[in-house]
Amino acid sequence: MKTKTKDIKIYCDITRCVGCKSCEIACAIEHSKSKNIFAAVKETPLPKRRVETQNIGSKIISLHCQHCEDAPCVKACMSGALSKDEKTRATIHDKEKCVGCWMCVMVCPFGAIIRDAESHIAVKCDLCPDRDDPSTGSGLRYACVAACPTDALFAGTKEEFEKNLSKKKGNSKH
Amino acid sequence: MEKHEERSYDPASQKMIKKAIDEDIKIVWDRYDAQKPQCGFGELGICCRICNMGPCRIDPFGEGTEEGVCGASKDTIVARNLVRMIASGAAAHSDHGRDIAHTLLMAAKGEAHDYHLKATDKLARTARIYGIDTKGKLTEKIGEELGEKCLSEFGQQHGELRLIGLAPKKRQEIWRKLGIVPRGIDREIVEIMHRTHMGVDNDYKNIINHGMRAALGDGWGGSMIATELSDILFGAPEPIRATVNLGVLKEDYVNIVVHGHEPTLSDVVTEAVKDPELLSLAKKYGAKGINLAGMCCTANEILMRHGIPSAGNFLQQELAILTGAVELMMVDVQCIMPALSSAANCFHTKLVTTSPKCKFPGVEHIELKEEKALEIAKNIIRLGVENYKKRVKERVSIPKEIKGLVAGFTTENVFRILGGKYRFTVRPLNDAIISGRLRGAAGVVGCCNPNIRHDWAHVSMVKELLKNDVLVVQTGCSAIACAKEGLLTPESAFEYAGAGLREVCEAVGIPPVLHVGSCVDNSRILLILSAVVAEGGLGEDISDLPVAGAAPEWMSEKAISIGFYFVASGVYTIFGTPHPVLGSPNVTNYITNELENIVGGKFAFEEDPIKAAHMMIKHIDLKRKALKLGPAIHQHKKTPALKT
């Protein structure tokens, strides 16, 4: 298992996303107790997804936490539940500290933080703590990325994502 | 375990899968892997694309939308999708039945000279069930009247299907009270399509009850007509020895594989391969002769009636071609993978389609016409013989695996085997259950599916049942799976059966696993169950019997229809992977729980075949208790799960 490196986030290629919501299902299953779809739908409480497929104009995007460097949610969090990981620079959420004030939900420019009304805390993309570094394809890829049937989702750094985009463009030419 | 071993339990298949991996030929398991992970909405049945306001999806985790654009709830969406699967499955079986009825009628009228009404006693018996006066009438006349009567039941608009009358009286009353006696075979299927159209039925229980009505029209209608008329037309099966698995293909022979479902084609092919001209042509090209083998259920049809070897079940269709030794594969309808044409392109194998309902782009189509069936069959086989010279010897590798089996059990001959020629009766079977030598009986049927190790679930489940003194009846791909393991031989009783079951098998001289035919022949199981009820001593209805059913590796919509007609007939039925219903807890509860109080049968889903076998055994024991029967004589200590 490789350690999670810096500045990894999940990107969505909006030219490929068809809005099938497979990422949403895979995310909820990954955050279930059983990690099996047929059992997960019977769990109480039901597992929560941390990604949402949205329409942006005429495009569709699978939207995750962008792990902003200057994260508004971290600034707005009054209980200190949200913070930046010093090593990976990911935005992390401590559910023990969360009081469900929803300030983060309000300030997030991407609408990527989801309210879990049942347990009254915020939930957001935690980069699948049970999975390996996805950037090179070794080990288990993040649940949403692995589930994406059109290869729209990509996990890695910004540079890697851009490289991957131009590679895909090159491939589709022939 | 290596990849090819993980994919199949059957050693012959493993060899061919290995060959595919080595030669980089993509087959069903590769395509399955490429599809993973599969769509969660589809798996749970909560995607609706019935109208153009959609497609709509329900969030199974309760955060997103709870209803479709029209307001359909997850219960409505799941129920509608499920009964549409019943519609398709029932349509497939019943259209098969229609084709057989049509051929029977043509044969009776003298319009199809290559077909004859072979089983005249069964013809007379079936005609009497349909209220036809047989006295003093010529066979052909009876056949004509019966053919017309059967065909008319497909389009019948009111009343009841005639064969419903063969079910126990109590069972018929349950159906009448619930209003689910099928009026006509096609009508109930059409009504499914109507009810599930946008903006019609949205009461999930009402939808599923109608689904049962259509499924009963399959089991006690279309499928039963297919079975009964096939017996009349092609001969009633008798116990027969044969062989099974890819090893039945022969190195020095022209190998012809017939694949699909309807015996209209395969039965006439058994004649055509004996043609002296074709045989001498084969010899001219250096072959020793023509070797015919079956695949899937059409294999079961000619296996039951002629002892033609079966090359394998559903997941082996590409593997047969991979042997490099198949000159020609002719196909009719159902369970024929579109991938066959690309598999055939990797070898010299010629693929020929024969039904107007099933064509492949770029594949030669030679339509089977009943009027000239034998001539057409010979023409197709000639193509195969001609193709022998194109065989690349270096690429031929036929697995050596081959097993013997006994097939050919039917509702009729089971009576004779058990009771003797002069005392037609299933009494010994009832007595064996009452005394507790047999704990009960189970039907293990259904397809294969790359989502579970090929053959493994069938074989493990059946062995576990045998060990616990449960007599097993089988059809379709499940029967072929167990035949390959050698379970369909009388000798297997010594190795696998519990002491009580072994005593019965020895006394009567039957294998502990009875092969009763193809997937439409599941209707035989309905009739055997009805006969056991009629014999007395085991309750008044099918739902009283200590029996259970299972489809551990199911994949097709036909399996759903079969499952529903068994459940609606009062049988506890276990499917391996669940129906696509888990997105609706209400529908799931209805079919796996509430239905038992309504029709006496219900579903369960269990992927582990050993656990599933024990759920069946537990159910059988409960039914024994309800009948005030003692426990099985040779009660086993709880045995550890089979390691297979």
PDB file of N, CA and C in Angstrom, chain B residues 603-640:
ATOM      1  N   PHE B 603     -40.314 -16.836  -2.016  1.00  0.00           N
ATOM      2  CA  PHE B 603     -38.925 -16.833  -2.466  1.00  0.00           C
ATOM      3  C   PHE B 603     -37.979 -16.649  -1.290  1.00  0.00           C
ATOM      4  N   ALA B 604     -36.728 -17.081  -1.497  1.00  0.00           N
ATOM      5  CA  ALA B 604     -35.636 -16.683  -0.614  1.00  0.00           C
ATOM      6  C   ALA B 604     -34.429 -16.476  -1.524  1.00  0.00           C
ATOM      7  N   PHE B 605     -33.505 -15.639  -1.091  1.00  0.00           N
ATOM      8  CA  PHE B 605     -32.282 -15.402  -1.863  1.00  0.00           C
ATOM      9  C   PHE B 605     -31.092 -15.787  -0.999  1.00  0.00           C
ATOM     10  N   GLU B 606     -30.248 -16.671  -1.495  1.00  0.00           N
ATOM     11  CA  GLU B 606     -29.054 -17.063  -0.754  1.00  0.00           C
ATOM     12  C   GLU B 606     -27.974 -17.498  -1.741  1.00  0.00           C
ATOM     13  N   GLU B 607     -26.862 -16.769  -1.722  1.00  0.00           N
ATOM     14  CA  GLU B 607     -25.818 -17.056  -2.704  1.00  0.00           C
ATOM     15  C   GLU B 607     -24.974 -18.263  -2.322  1.00  0.00           C
ATOM     16  N   ASP B 608     -24.869 -18.559  -1.026  1.00  0.00           N
ATOM     17  CA  ASP B 608     -24.073 -19.705  -0.594  1.00  0.00           C
ATOM     18  C   ASP B 608     -24.896 -20.984  -0.790  1.00  0.00           C
ATOM     19  N   PRO B 609     -24.456 -21.876  -1.714  1.00  0.00           N
ATOM     20  CA  PRO B 609     -25.295 -23.032  -2.038  1.00  0.00           C
ATOM     21  C   PRO B 609     -25.504 -23.992  -0.871  1.00  0.00           C
ATOM     22  N   ILE B 610     -24.528 -24.058   0.022  1.00  0.00           N
ATOM     23  CA  ILE B 610     -24.674 -24.976   1.163  1.00  0.00           C
ATOM     24  C   ILE B 610     -25.706 -24.422   2.142  1.00  0.00           C
ATOM     25  N   LYS B 611     -25.582 -23.107   2.408  1.00  0.00           N
ATOM     26  CA  LYS B 611     -26.577 -22.475   3.275  1.00  0.00           C
ATOM     27  C   LYS B 611     -27.966 -22.617   2.663  1.00  0.00           C
ATOM     28  N   ALA B 612     -28.032 -22.387   1.354  1.00  0.00           N
ATOM     29  CA  ALA B 612     -29.327 -22.473   0.670  1.00  0.00           C
ATOM     30  C   ALA B 612     -29.891 -23.887   0.795  1.00  0.00           C
ATOM     31  N   ALA B 613     -29.026 -24.902   0.625  1.00  0.00           N
ATOM     32  CA  ALA B 613     -29.485 -26.294   0.748  1.00  0.00           C
ATOM     33  C   ALA B 613     -30.075 -26.520   2.135  1.00  0.00           C
ATOM     34  N   HIS B 614     -29.431 -25.958   3.142  1.00  0.00           N
ATOM     35  CA  HIS B 614     -29.946 -26.165   4.498  1.00  0.00           C
ATOM     36  C   HIS B 614     -31.217 -25.378   4.763  1.00  0.00           C
ATOM     37  N   MET B 615     -31.394 -24.264   4.061  1.00  0.00           N
ATOM     38  CA  MET B 615     -32.681 -23.559   4.162  1.00  0.00           C
ATOM     39  C   MET B 615     -33.795 -24.427   3.558  1.00  0.00           C
ATOM     40  N   MET B 616     -33.456 -25.110   2.454  1.00  0.00           N
ATOM     41  CA  MET B 616     -34.443 -26.000   1.823  1.00  0.00           C
ATOM     42  C   MET B 616     -34.765 -27.170   2.754  1.00  0.00           C
ATOM     43  N   ILE B 617     -33.722 -27.725   3.356  1.00  0.00           N
ATOM     44  CA  ILE B 617     -33.904 -28.874   4.251  1.00  0.00           C
ATOM     45  C   ILE B 617     -34.757 -28.472   5.462  1.00  0.00           C
ATOM     46  N   LYS B 618     -34.482 -27.277   5.971  1.00  0.00           N
ATOM     47  CA  LYS B 618     -35.252 -26.785   7.116  1.00  0.00           C
ATOM     48  C   LYS B 618     -36.735 -26.646   6.741  1.00  0.00           C
ATOM     49  N   HIS B 619     -36.958 -26.126   5.539  1.00  0.00           N
ATOM     50  CA  HIS B 619     -38.333 -25.977   5.062  1.00  0.00           C
ATOM     51  C   HIS B 619     -38.997 -27.348   4.933  1.00  0.00           C
ATOM     52  N   ILE B 620     -38.258 -28.306   4.363  1.00  0.00           N
ATOM     53  CA  ILE B 620     -38.781 -29.666   4.197  1.00  0.00           C
ATOM     54  C   ILE B 620     -39.151 -30.255   5.565  1.00  0.00           C
ATOM     55  N   ASP B 621     -38.280 -30.052   6.538  1.00  0.00           N
ATOM     56  CA  ASP B 621     -38.552 -30.569   7.888  1.00  0.00           C
ATOM     57  C   ASP B 621     -39.792 -29.931   8.506  1.00  0.00           C
ATOM     58  N   LEU B 622     -39.967 -28.618   8.253  1.00  0.00           N
ATOM     59  CA  LEU B 622     -41.159 -27.931   8.759  1.00  0.00           C
ATOM     60  C   LEU B 622     -42.423 -28.531   8.156  1.00  0.00           C
ATOM     61  N   LYS B 623     -42.356 -28.803   6.846  1.00  0.00           N
ATOM     62  CA  LYS B 623     -43.522 -29.382   6.169  1.00  0.00           C
ATOM     63  C   LYS B 623     -43.787 -30.793   6.685  1.00  0.00           C
ATOM     64  N   ARG B 624     -42.730 -31.549   6.966  1.00  0.00           N
ATOM     65  CA  ARG B 624     -42.887 -32.900   7.532  1.00  0.00           C
ATOM     66  C   ARG B 624     -43.611 -32.800   8.873  1.00  0.00           C
ATOM     67  N   LYS B 625     -43.186 -31.841   9.652  1.00  0.00           N
ATOM     68  CA  LYS B 625     -43.773 -31.663  10.974  1.00  0.00           C
ATOM     69  C   LYS B 625     -45.262 -31.307  10.851  1.00  0.00           C
ATOM     70  N   ALA B 626     -45.560 -30.402   9.900  1.00  0.00           N
ATOM     71  CA  ALA B 626     -46.951 -29.978   9.703  1.00  0.00           C
ATOM     72  C   ALA B 626     -47.819 -31.166   9.285  1.00  0.00           C
ATOM     73  N   LEU B 627     -47.200 -32.123   8.560  1.00  0.00           N
ATOM     74  CA  LEU B 627     -47.941 -33.312   8.135  1.00  0.00           C
ATOM     75  C   LEU B 627     -47.961 -34.378   9.230  1.00  0.00           C
ATOM     76  N   LYS B 628     -47.378 -34.038  10.373  1.00  0.00           N
ATOM     77  CA  LYS B 628     -47.254 -34.962  11.504  1.00  0.00           C
ATOM     78  C   LYS B 628     -46.421 -36.185  11.150  1.00  0.00           C
ATOM     79  N   LEU B 629     -45.456 -35.994  10.275  1.00  0.00           N
ATOM     80  CA  LEU B 629     -44.525 -37.079   9.952  1.00  0.00           C
ATOM     81  C   LEU B 629     -43.338 -36.977  10.904  1.00  0.00           C
ATOM     82  N   GLY B 630     -42.754 -38.132  11.190  1.00  0.00           N
ATOM     83  CA  GLY B 630     -41.559 -38.133  12.029  1.00  0.00           C
ATOM     84  C   GLY B 630     -40.383 -37.577  11.264  1.00  0.00           C
ATOM     85  N   PRO B 631     -39.278 -37.359  11.940  1.00  0.00           N
ATOM     86  CA  PRO B 631     -38.089 -36.911  11.209  1.00  0.00           C
ATOM     87  C   PRO B 631     -37.579 -38.018  10.289  1.00  0.00           C
ATOM     88  N   ALA B 632     -36.725 -37.639   9.331  1.00  0.00           N
ATOM     89  CA  ALA B 632     -36.150 -38.624   8.429  1.00  0.00           C
ATOM     90  C   ALA B 632     -35.466 -39.708   9.263  1.00  0.00           C
ATOM     91  N   ILE B 633     -35.573 -40.963   8.801  1.00  0.00           N
ATOM     92  CA  ILE B 633     -35.052 -42.096   9.586  1.00  0.00           C
ATOM     93  C   ILE B 633     -33.576 -41.911   9.904  1.00  0.00           C
ATOM     94  N   HIS B 634     -32.823 -41.623   8.859  1.00  0.00           N
ATOM     95  CA  HIS B 634     -31.377 -41.530   9.036  1.00  0.00           C
ATOM     96  C   HIS B 634     -30.980 -40.078   9.225  1.00  0.00           C
ATOM     97  N   GLN B 635     -31.349 -39.536  10.374  1.00  0.00           N
ATOM     98  CA  GLN B 635     -30.988 -38.135  10.632  1.00  0.00           C
ATOM     99  C   GLN B 635     -29.484 -38.007  10.734  1.00  0.00           C
ATOM    100  N   HIS B 636     -28.975 -37.020  10.044  1.00  0.00           N
ATOM    101  CA  HIS B 636     -27.526 -36.835  10.086  1.00  0.00           C
ATOM    102  C   HIS B 636     -27.158 -35.862  11.188  1.00  0.00           C
ATOM    103  N   LYS B 637     -25.996 -36.091  11.719  1.00  0.00           N
ATOM    104  CA  LYS B 637     -25.450 -35.043  12.564  1.00  0.00           C
ATOM    105  C   LYS B 637     -25.179 -33.876  11.640  1.00  0.00           C
ATOM    106  N   LYS B 638     -25.153 -32.707  12.195  1.00  0.00           N
ATOM    107  CA  LYS B 638     -24.868 -31.558  11.329  1.00  0.00           C
ATOM    108  C   LYS B 638     -23.499 -31.712  10.710  1.00  0.00           C
ATOM    109  N   THR B 639     -23.493 -31.916   9.417  1.00  0.00           N
ATOM    110  CA  THR B 639     -22.235 -32.174   8.741  1.00  0.00           C
ATOM    111  C   THR B 639     -21.603 -30.866   8.292  1.00  0.00           C
ATOM    112  N   PRO B 640     -20.273 -30.806   8.335  1.00  0.00           N
ATOM    113  CA  PRO B 640     -19.633 -29.570   7.888  1.00  0.00           C
ATOM    114  C   PRO B 640     -19.854 -29.366   6.391  1.00  0.00           C
TER     115      PRO B 640
END
